[in-house]
């Protein structure tokens, strides 16, 4: 069953019950992307990362990994002050 067939069946079923139809397929993707972007931005702020600091850290990791031949380490979370 395709997405459009499932949507048509759900719309018919909900209309027969007198309920509101579901959103059309793909209409919520912009909202999900925006929510992901906001959550990512808040997490970066909480960790104290800025774009410039993140780029500098990435360059340092790349240079260090290239020199040592090892894989870069993941970022450590900063401890929160009480």
GROMACS .gro file of C-alpha atoms in nm:
model
   82
    1UNK     CA    1   0.000   0.000   0.000
    2UNK     CA    2   0.144   0.337  -0.095
    3UNK     CA    3   0.154   0.643   0.126
    4UNK     CA    4  -0.121   0.815  -0.071
    5UNK     CA    5  -0.347   0.508  -0.047
    6UNK     CA    6  -0.288   0.488   0.330
    7UNK     CA    7  -0.361   0.859   0.364
    8UNK     CA    8  -0.684   0.825   0.163
    9UNK     CA    9  -0.796   0.532   0.379
   10UNK     CA   10  -0.713   0.714   0.703
   11UNK     CA   11  -0.895   1.026   0.581
   12UNK     CA   12  -1.205   0.824   0.487
   13UNK     CA   13  -1.201   0.635   0.821
   14UNK     CA   14  -1.167   0.951   1.029
   15UNK     CA   15  -1.432   1.140   0.829
   16UNK     CA   16  -1.678   0.854   0.878
   17UNK     CA   17  -1.623   0.891   1.254
   18UNK     CA   18  -1.661   1.269   1.239
   19UNK     CA   19  -1.298   1.339   1.332
   20UNK     CA   20  -1.049   1.577   1.173
   21UNK     CA   21  -0.841   1.434   0.887
   22UNK     CA   22  -0.470   1.363   0.946
   23UNK     CA   23  -0.207   1.598   0.803
   24UNK     CA   24  -0.103   1.522   0.446
   25UNK     CA   25   0.217   1.319   0.406
   26UNK     CA   26   0.529   1.534   0.420
   27UNK     CA   27   0.366   1.846   0.567
   28UNK     CA   28   0.520   1.797   0.911
   29UNK     CA   29   0.879   1.755   0.792
   30UNK     CA   30   0.957   2.127   0.811
   31UNK     CA   31   0.835   2.136   1.172
   32UNK     CA   32   1.046   1.832   1.262
   33UNK     CA   33   1.354   1.983   1.099
   34UNK     CA   34   1.300   2.311   1.284
   35UNK     CA   35   1.256   2.129   1.618
   36UNK     CA   36   1.578   1.932   1.555
   37UNK     CA   37   1.765   2.251   1.467
   38UNK     CA   38   1.647   2.432   1.782
   39UNK     CA   39   1.735   2.135   2.004
   40UNK     CA   40   2.080   2.113   1.845
   41UNK     CA   41   2.140   2.485   1.896
   42UNK     CA   42   2.034   2.466   2.263
   43UNK     CA   43   2.260   2.166   2.323
   44UNK     CA   44   2.554   2.349   2.168
   45UNK     CA   45   2.488   2.653   2.386
   46UNK     CA   46   2.467   2.433   2.694
   47UNK     CA   47   2.802   2.274   2.608
   48UNK     CA   48   2.952   2.615   2.539
   49UNK     CA   49   3.031   2.546   2.175
   50UNK     CA   50   3.036   2.823   1.920
   51UNK     CA   51   3.096   2.785   1.549
   52UNK     CA   52   3.444   2.937   1.567
   53UNK     CA   53   3.543   2.724   1.866
   54UNK     CA   54   3.402   2.413   1.703
   55UNK     CA   55   3.593   2.478   1.378
   56UNK     CA   56   3.917   2.539   1.569
   57UNK     CA   57   3.871   2.219   1.769
   58UNK     CA   58   3.798   2.026   1.450
   59UNK     CA   59   4.116   2.160   1.285
   60UNK     CA   60   4.321   2.064   1.592
   61UNK     CA   61   4.174   1.713   1.594
   62UNK     CA   62   4.241   1.671   1.222
   63UNK     CA   63   4.600   1.789   1.258
   64UNK     CA   64   4.658   1.573   1.564
   65UNK     CA   65   4.502   1.267   1.402
   66UNK     CA   66   4.702   1.318   1.084
   67UNK     CA   67   5.026   1.351   1.280
   68UNK     CA   68   4.968   1.053   1.509
   69UNK     CA   69   4.772   0.836   1.269
   70UNK     CA   70   4.505   0.781   1.536
   71UNK     CA   71   4.134   0.847   1.514
   72UNK     CA   72   4.014   1.175   1.671
   73UNK     CA   73   3.870   1.162   2.021
   74UNK     CA   74   3.508   1.261   2.077
   75UNK     CA   75   3.439   1.591   2.253
   76UNK     CA   76   3.416   1.573   2.629
   77UNK     CA   77   3.124   1.737   2.798
   78UNK     CA   78   3.207   2.032   3.017
   79UNK     CA   79   3.124   1.998   3.383
   80UNK     CA   80   2.843   2.223   3.495
   81UNK     CA   81   2.919   2.455   3.782
   82UNK     CA   82   2.691   2.430   4.080
   0.00000   0.00000   0.00000
